[in-house]
Each structure stands twice: as structure tokens, then as C-alpha cells.
Amino acid sequence: MALFDTHFHYYGAVKPSEYYDRAAGFGVKYLLAAGSTLEESRRSMQFAEEIENSWFSCGIHPHEAEKAGNNPASAFEEFRKHQKLAAIGEIGLDYFYEHSERKIQRKVFGEFLKTALDWKRPAIVHCRDKDDSYDAYSDSFDILKDFSSGGGRFVVHCFAGDTAWAEKFLELGAFLGITGIVTFPKAVNIRETLKVIPMERLLLETDTPYLAPIPYRGKENHSAYLVETAKKTAEEKNLSLDEISSITTANAFKFFSSIKKG
Ligand SMILES: [Zn+2]
């Protein structure tokens, strides 16, 4: 078994080799360290430089959009030619916390999507709404519609919307990222959504350090725990763990098309 954790955050608490060995011990052999600030993008890059079967992404999380300045993507030029840069992100819209003004979030999101097109990399999209509204989904959809018609490819990471929104994004060619939430008893919507996601559009991720799956819920997450998310996803899709593993890992290599196995 060789699972791919397509989204984790590396904080440097343990050495990259120690982090990787623990994940690999559980069958999680491929990792993508996501960048949500310039600083984290650099740290993720260093992780990827040290660990053969790992890659990184760079971007500015919507929480940080207000601090991004006028020409946010220009500070990221240093990553452009890096062989281990697999994607741009995480970028997107967060209307739940709304740490940054919505208008600014949309501007920064748009700029990084332009970068993704210029650099020929897929985008990792964060999309979160206030509980009673779908404004972030609706605004993201409009922005991503242009991106995908321009040839852009994206994943809605940690997808938490409903079936109707999943179908809309799937029509744009989206991949959808499934996290440990799928194991939570109350997450009926995610398990319902899983039914409409075609197998070839499914990616697995931990979003470490958040969202540890059952039986680790409440603890700090780790890429190693992806195996629990994979087991639950396999059960919901009526597949074996090995099948879900080989399908979602192949999907990840297809999605991050610029990377190759070591
Ligand atoms: Zn994340």
C-alpha cells in the first residue's frame, strides 16, 4: 500500500525524516507539504528538498490575504522553477472566519490563479462559508469557472459542501479532497457527497495538524493517520483499502502532473 497525503502542514516540530518515516510506516509513502504563507511555503520547500517522495505547494491562505500587499504573487517568484513545486495553494476564500475582507480575498485568490496558469501548476483551493450561506462557494465557483476555461486544474481541498456544490465543481473538472471529517459520525453530508464523486476525481488528505480522523480525533493529526480516512473512504465506495490506495495515489500523480515518483 502506498497512500498519498495530498495536503499537510509542516511546522518543523520534528525533523522531516522523522515525520516522513512515521507516515511511511503506516503506508503513507507520498506527501505534499502545503504552503499558506510565504514563510510556510519556504519551510514546505525545504521539507520537499530533504525527502525524496515529497513535494510542496506555495500560496497565501485567505486568512492572510490582507497582509499580502499589492502584488502578492511577485514575492513567490523564487519558487517558480523549483522541480518539487507541485501546485499553487492553498489559496481561496474563507467567509467563515473572514480574517480578511472578502474583496481582498477575491483579489489575492485571482492573482494566484493567474500564477497557477502562468507556471502551469494546478491550484489547491480552500473554500469555507458561514454555516447558513453558500457565498464563498458561489464566489469561488465564478472565479474558478474562468480559471478552468483558461485551462486551469484545481482541487477543492477538504471539501465540506453539499452534493449540489460538489456536482457544480466537478463540472468544472475539479478534484475533491477528502479529509478525516469523513470518519466523524455527524459528517453525513461528506459521506453523501462521496457517492457523487467519480473515483478518478478523488484525492485523500489529512490537512495535518487539523482534523485528525477517528480514533485519533482531538489529537494533533499526522500524515500517518491518512490510513483511517482511506479505510472509511474505501468502505463508503465498496472498495478494498488497497484499491482505494492505488486509485487515489494514481489520481494524485495525474493531478500534480509535473511531479514524478522517486
Ligand atoms: Zn490546509
Short mmCIF file of C-alpha atoms and ligand atoms in Angstrom, two decimals:
data_model
loop_
_atom_site.label_atom_id
_atom_site.label_comp_id
_atom_site.label_asym_id
_atom_site.label_seq_id
_atom_site.Cartn_x
_atom_site.Cartn_y
_atom_site.Cartn_z
CA MET A 1 0.00 0.00 0.00
CA ALA A 2 1.27 3.46 -0.92
CA LEU A 3 -1.08 6.30 0.04
CA PHE A 4 -0.53 9.94 -0.92
CA ASP A 5 -1.28 12.64 1.67
CA THR A 6 -2.02 15.44 -0.78
CA HIS A 7 -2.25 18.16 1.88
CA PHE A 8 -0.49 18.51 5.20
CA HIS A 9 1.13 21.42 7.00
CA TYR A 10 4.66 21.05 8.24
CA TYR A 11 5.55 23.09 11.31
CA GLY A 12 9.03 21.82 11.90
CA ALA A 13 8.38 20.27 15.33
CA VAL A 14 10.20 17.11 14.25
CA LYS A 15 12.79 16.64 11.52
CA PRO A 16 11.43 15.94 8.02
CA SER A 17 12.97 12.45 8.03
CA GLU A 18 11.33 11.60 11.35
CA TYR A 19 7.98 12.92 10.14
CA TYR A 20 8.24 11.02 6.88
CA ASP A 21 9.34 7.71 8.43
CA ARG A 22 6.35 7.66 10.74
CA ALA A 23 3.96 8.27 7.82
CA ALA A 24 5.67 5.69 5.63
CA GLY A 25 5.42 3.17 8.47
CA PHE A 26 1.64 3.38 8.08
CA GLY A 27 1.81 3.04 4.28
CA VAL A 28 1.62 6.77 3.54
CA LYS A 29 4.56 6.99 1.16
CA TYR A 30 3.93 10.24 -0.72
CA LEU A 31 3.40 13.66 0.80
CA LEU A 32 2.59 17.17 -0.28
CA ALA A 33 3.51 19.93 2.17
CA ALA A 34 1.13 22.85 1.61
CA GLY A 35 2.15 26.49 1.92
CA SER A 36 -0.31 29.05 3.26
CA THR A 37 2.15 31.93 3.76
CA LEU A 38 5.48 32.84 2.19
CA GLU A 39 7.25 31.55 5.28
CA GLU A 40 5.38 28.26 5.31
CA SER A 41 5.93 27.84 1.58
CA ARG A 42 9.69 28.07 2.21
CA ARG A 43 9.51 25.57 5.06
CA SER A 44 7.49 23.20 2.86
CA MET A 45 10.06 23.58 0.09
CA GLN A 46 12.84 22.62 2.49
CA PHE A 47 10.85 19.57 3.55
CA ALA A 48 10.45 18.54 -0.09
CA GLU A 49 14.14 19.07 -0.78
CA GLU A 50 15.02 16.72 2.03
CA ILE A 51 12.51 13.94 1.43
CA GLU A 52 12.54 12.16 -1.89
CA ASN A 53 8.87 11.21 -2.16
CA SER A 54 7.52 14.57 -1.13
CA TRP A 55 6.62 17.79 -2.89
CA PHE A 56 5.34 21.21 -1.90
CA SER A 57 2.94 23.94 -2.87
CA CYS A 58 3.14 27.70 -2.34
CA GLY A 59 0.49 30.33 -1.82
CA ILE A 60 -1.34 32.65 0.56
CA HIS A 61 -4.28 31.37 2.58
CA PRO A 62 -7.37 33.63 2.52
CA HIS A 63 -6.85 34.33 6.24
CA GLU A 64 -3.62 36.09 5.31
CA ALA A 65 -4.89 37.89 2.21
CA GLU A 66 -4.95 41.33 3.83
CA LYS A 67 -1.28 41.11 4.70
CA ALA A 68 -0.34 40.09 1.17
CA GLY A 69 0.28 43.59 -0.22
CA ASN A 70 -0.41 44.93 -3.67
CA ASN A 71 1.33 42.43 -5.85
CA PRO A 72 1.17 39.30 -3.70
CA ALA A 73 2.38 36.71 -6.18
CA SER A 74 5.58 38.61 -7.00
CA ALA A 75 7.18 37.59 -3.68
CA PHE A 76 6.77 33.95 -4.75
CA GLU A 77 8.95 34.14 -7.87
CA GLU A 78 11.69 32.21 -6.05
CA PHE A 79 9.60 29.01 -6.28
CA ARG A 80 8.73 29.25 -9.94
CA LYS A 81 11.41 26.98 -11.36
CA HIS A 82 11.62 24.60 -8.42
CA GLN A 83 11.35 21.00 -9.61
CA LYS A 84 9.44 19.96 -6.50
CA LEU A 85 6.79 22.65 -6.75
CA ALA A 86 3.67 20.56 -7.41
CA ALA A 87 0.91 23.15 -7.06
CA ILE A 88 -0.15 26.68 -6.14
CA GLY A 89 -2.02 26.90 -2.83
CA GLU A 90 -3.52 26.86 -0.52
CA ILE A 91 -5.45 29.80 -1.84
CA GLY A 92 -9.16 30.57 -1.88
CA LEU A 93 -11.97 32.17 0.07
CA ASP A 94 -12.86 31.89 3.75
CA TYR A 95 -16.10 33.64 4.68
CA PHE A 96 -16.41 31.67 7.93
CA TYR A 97 -13.67 33.46 9.85
CA GLU A 98 -13.39 36.35 7.42
CA HIS A 99 -9.97 37.36 8.78
CA SER A 100 -9.52 39.36 5.60
CA GLU A 101 -12.06 41.50 3.77
CA ARG A 102 -13.93 39.50 1.13
CA LYS A 103 -12.97 41.81 -1.70
CA ILE A 104 -9.28 41.45 -0.86
CA GLN A 105 -9.61 37.67 -0.55
CA ARG A 106 -11.06 37.51 -4.06
CA LYS A 107 -8.28 39.70 -5.47
CA VAL A 108 -5.48 37.63 -3.93
CA PHE A 109 -7.17 34.38 -4.97
CA GLY A 110 -7.44 35.64 -8.56
CA GLU A 111 -3.80 36.69 -8.67
CA PHE A 112 -2.57 33.30 -7.52
CA LEU A 113 -4.82 31.52 -10.00
CA LYS A 114 -3.16 33.60 -12.70
CA THR A 115 0.19 32.44 -11.32
CA ALA A 116 -1.01 28.82 -11.49
CA LEU A 117 -1.84 29.26 -15.18
CA ASP A 118 1.46 31.05 -15.92
CA TRP A 119 3.52 28.45 -14.10
CA LYS A 120 1.48 25.52 -15.42
CA ARG A 121 0.64 24.15 -12.00
CA PRO A 122 -2.73 23.05 -10.57
CA ALA A 123 -4.34 25.03 -7.74
CA ILE A 124 -5.20 23.86 -4.21
CA VAL A 125 -8.36 25.70 -3.22
CA HIS A 126 -9.69 26.40 0.27
CA CYS A 127 -13.38 27.28 0.39
CA ARG A 128 -15.30 27.81 3.59
CA ASP A 129 -18.64 29.50 4.28
CA LYS A 130 -20.65 30.74 7.17
CA ASP A 131 -22.92 27.87 8.19
CA ASP A 132 -26.11 29.27 6.71
CA SER A 133 -24.78 30.54 3.39
CA TYR A 134 -23.01 29.46 0.22
CA ASP A 135 -21.47 32.82 -0.68
CA ALA A 136 -17.88 31.55 -0.64
CA TYR A 137 -18.85 28.59 -2.84
CA SER A 138 -20.70 30.82 -5.23
CA ASP A 139 -17.88 33.40 -5.48
CA SER A 140 -15.25 30.63 -5.78
CA PHE A 141 -17.28 28.98 -8.49
CA ASP A 142 -17.41 32.17 -10.56
CA ILE A 143 -13.67 32.75 -10.20
CA LEU A 144 -12.80 29.09 -10.89
CA LYS A 145 -15.04 28.95 -13.93
CA ASP A 146 -12.75 31.45 -15.68
CA PHE A 147 -9.69 29.63 -14.40
CA SER A 148 -10.83 26.26 -15.73
CA SER A 149 -11.93 27.65 -19.07
CA GLY A 150 -8.41 29.06 -19.35
CA GLY A 151 -7.03 25.53 -18.94
CA GLY A 152 -6.54 25.57 -15.15
CA ARG A 153 -6.90 22.47 -12.99
CA PHE A 154 -7.81 22.55 -9.30
CA VAL A 155 -8.75 20.58 -6.21
CA VAL A 156 -11.27 21.83 -3.65
CA HIS A 157 -9.28 20.72 -0.65
CA CYS A 158 -11.10 19.46 2.45
CA PHE A 159 -14.38 19.58 0.60
CA ALA A 160 -17.19 20.27 3.09
CA GLY A 161 -20.02 21.49 0.90
CA ASP A 162 -23.12 19.61 -0.15
CA THR A 163 -23.76 17.26 -3.05
CA ALA A 164 -25.11 20.02 -5.31
CA TRP A 165 -21.94 22.10 -4.92
CA ALA A 166 -19.75 19.06 -5.42
CA GLU A 167 -21.52 18.43 -8.72
CA LYS A 168 -21.07 22.03 -9.83
CA PHE A 169 -17.33 21.97 -9.13
CA LEU A 170 -16.99 18.54 -10.73
CA GLU A 171 -18.47 20.02 -13.91
CA LEU A 172 -15.52 22.41 -13.97
CA GLY A 173 -13.19 19.41 -13.88
CA ALA A 174 -12.44 19.72 -10.15
CA PHE A 175 -10.82 17.10 -7.98
CA LEU A 176 -12.20 16.94 -4.44
CA GLY A 177 -10.09 16.37 -1.33
CA ILE A 178 -11.41 14.11 1.43
CA THR A 179 -10.09 14.50 4.99
CA GLY A 180 -10.60 12.80 8.34
CA ILE A 181 -14.00 14.51 8.58
CA VAL A 182 -15.35 11.53 6.63
CA THR A 183 -14.89 9.40 9.76
CA PHE A 184 -16.89 11.74 12.04
CA PRO A 185 -20.34 10.35 12.97
CA LYS A 186 -22.11 13.62 12.14
CA ALA A 187 -20.48 14.10 8.73
CA VAL A 188 -23.35 12.55 6.82
CA ASN A 189 -23.06 15.23 4.11
CA ILE A 190 -19.48 14.24 3.31
CA ARG A 191 -20.41 10.57 3.01
CA GLU A 192 -23.37 11.52 0.79
CA THR A 193 -21.08 13.66 -1.34
CA LEU A 194 -18.63 10.79 -1.70
CA LYS A 195 -21.29 8.89 -3.63
CA VAL A 196 -21.33 11.50 -6.41
CA ILE A 197 -17.56 11.96 -6.68
CA PRO A 198 -16.26 9.82 -9.53
CA MET A 199 -13.33 7.64 -8.42
CA GLU A 200 -10.95 9.39 -10.81
CA ARG A 201 -11.56 12.78 -9.14
CA LEU A 202 -10.91 11.74 -5.57
CA LEU A 203 -7.86 12.80 -3.54
CA LEU A 204 -7.10 11.94 0.08
CA GLU A 205 -5.52 14.34 2.53
CA THR A 206 -5.04 14.88 6.25
CA ASP A 207 -4.79 18.70 6.50
CA THR A 208 -2.45 18.00 9.43
CA PRO A 209 -2.32 19.33 12.14
CA TYR A 210 -6.12 19.69 11.98
CA LEU A 211 -8.99 17.22 11.61
CA ALA A 212 -7.45 14.02 12.93
CA PRO A 213 -9.72 11.11 11.97
CA ILE A 214 -11.34 8.74 14.43
CA PRO A 215 -9.79 7.09 16.53
CA TYR A 216 -7.30 9.97 16.81
CA ARG A 217 -9.93 12.72 16.85
CA GLY A 218 -8.97 15.65 19.06
CA LYS A 219 -5.28 14.83 18.88
CA GLU A 220 -2.77 16.54 16.64
CA ASN A 221 -3.11 15.00 13.23
CA HIS A 222 -0.27 13.29 11.32
CA SER A 223 0.06 12.08 7.75
CA ALA A 224 0.28 8.55 9.18
CA TYR A 225 -3.40 8.77 10.12
CA LEU A 226 -4.41 9.12 6.48
CA VAL A 227 -4.86 5.38 6.57
CA GLU A 228 -8.02 5.82 8.71
CA THR A 229 -9.51 8.24 6.17
CA ALA A 230 -8.60 5.80 3.40
CA LYS A 231 -10.28 2.89 5.23
CA LYS A 232 -13.52 4.83 5.71
CA THR A 233 -13.49 6.07 2.11
CA ALA A 234 -12.92 2.52 0.88
CA GLU A 235 -15.87 1.30 2.96
CA GLU A 236 -18.16 4.02 1.56
CA LYS A 237 -17.08 3.29 -2.00
CA ASN A 238 -17.29 -0.51 -1.58
CA LEU A 239 -13.64 -0.98 -2.39
CA SER A 240 -10.72 -2.56 -0.58
CA LEU A 241 -8.11 -0.42 1.15
CA ASP A 242 -5.55 -1.47 -1.48
CA GLU A 243 -7.87 -0.44 -4.28
CA ILE A 244 -8.64 2.96 -2.79
CA SER A 245 -4.95 3.45 -2.15
CA SER A 246 -3.81 2.69 -5.68
CA ILE A 247 -6.62 4.70 -7.29
CA THR A 248 -6.20 7.86 -5.18
CA THR A 249 -2.41 7.78 -5.44
CA ALA A 250 -2.62 7.46 -9.21
CA ASN A 251 -5.09 10.37 -9.19
CA ALA A 252 -2.66 12.49 -7.21
CA PHE A 253 0.20 11.88 -9.66
CA LYS A 254 -2.13 12.70 -12.50
CA PHE A 255 -3.37 15.86 -10.79
CA PHE A 256 0.11 17.11 -9.84
CA SER A 257 1.24 16.35 -13.36
CA SER A 258 4.68 17.95 -13.07
CA ILE A 259 5.97 15.51 -10.40
CA LYS A 260 7.42 12.04 -10.65
CA LYS A 261 7.95 9.18 -8.22
CA GLY A 262 11.50 8.90 -6.89
ZN ZN B 1 -4.57 23.35 4.76
#
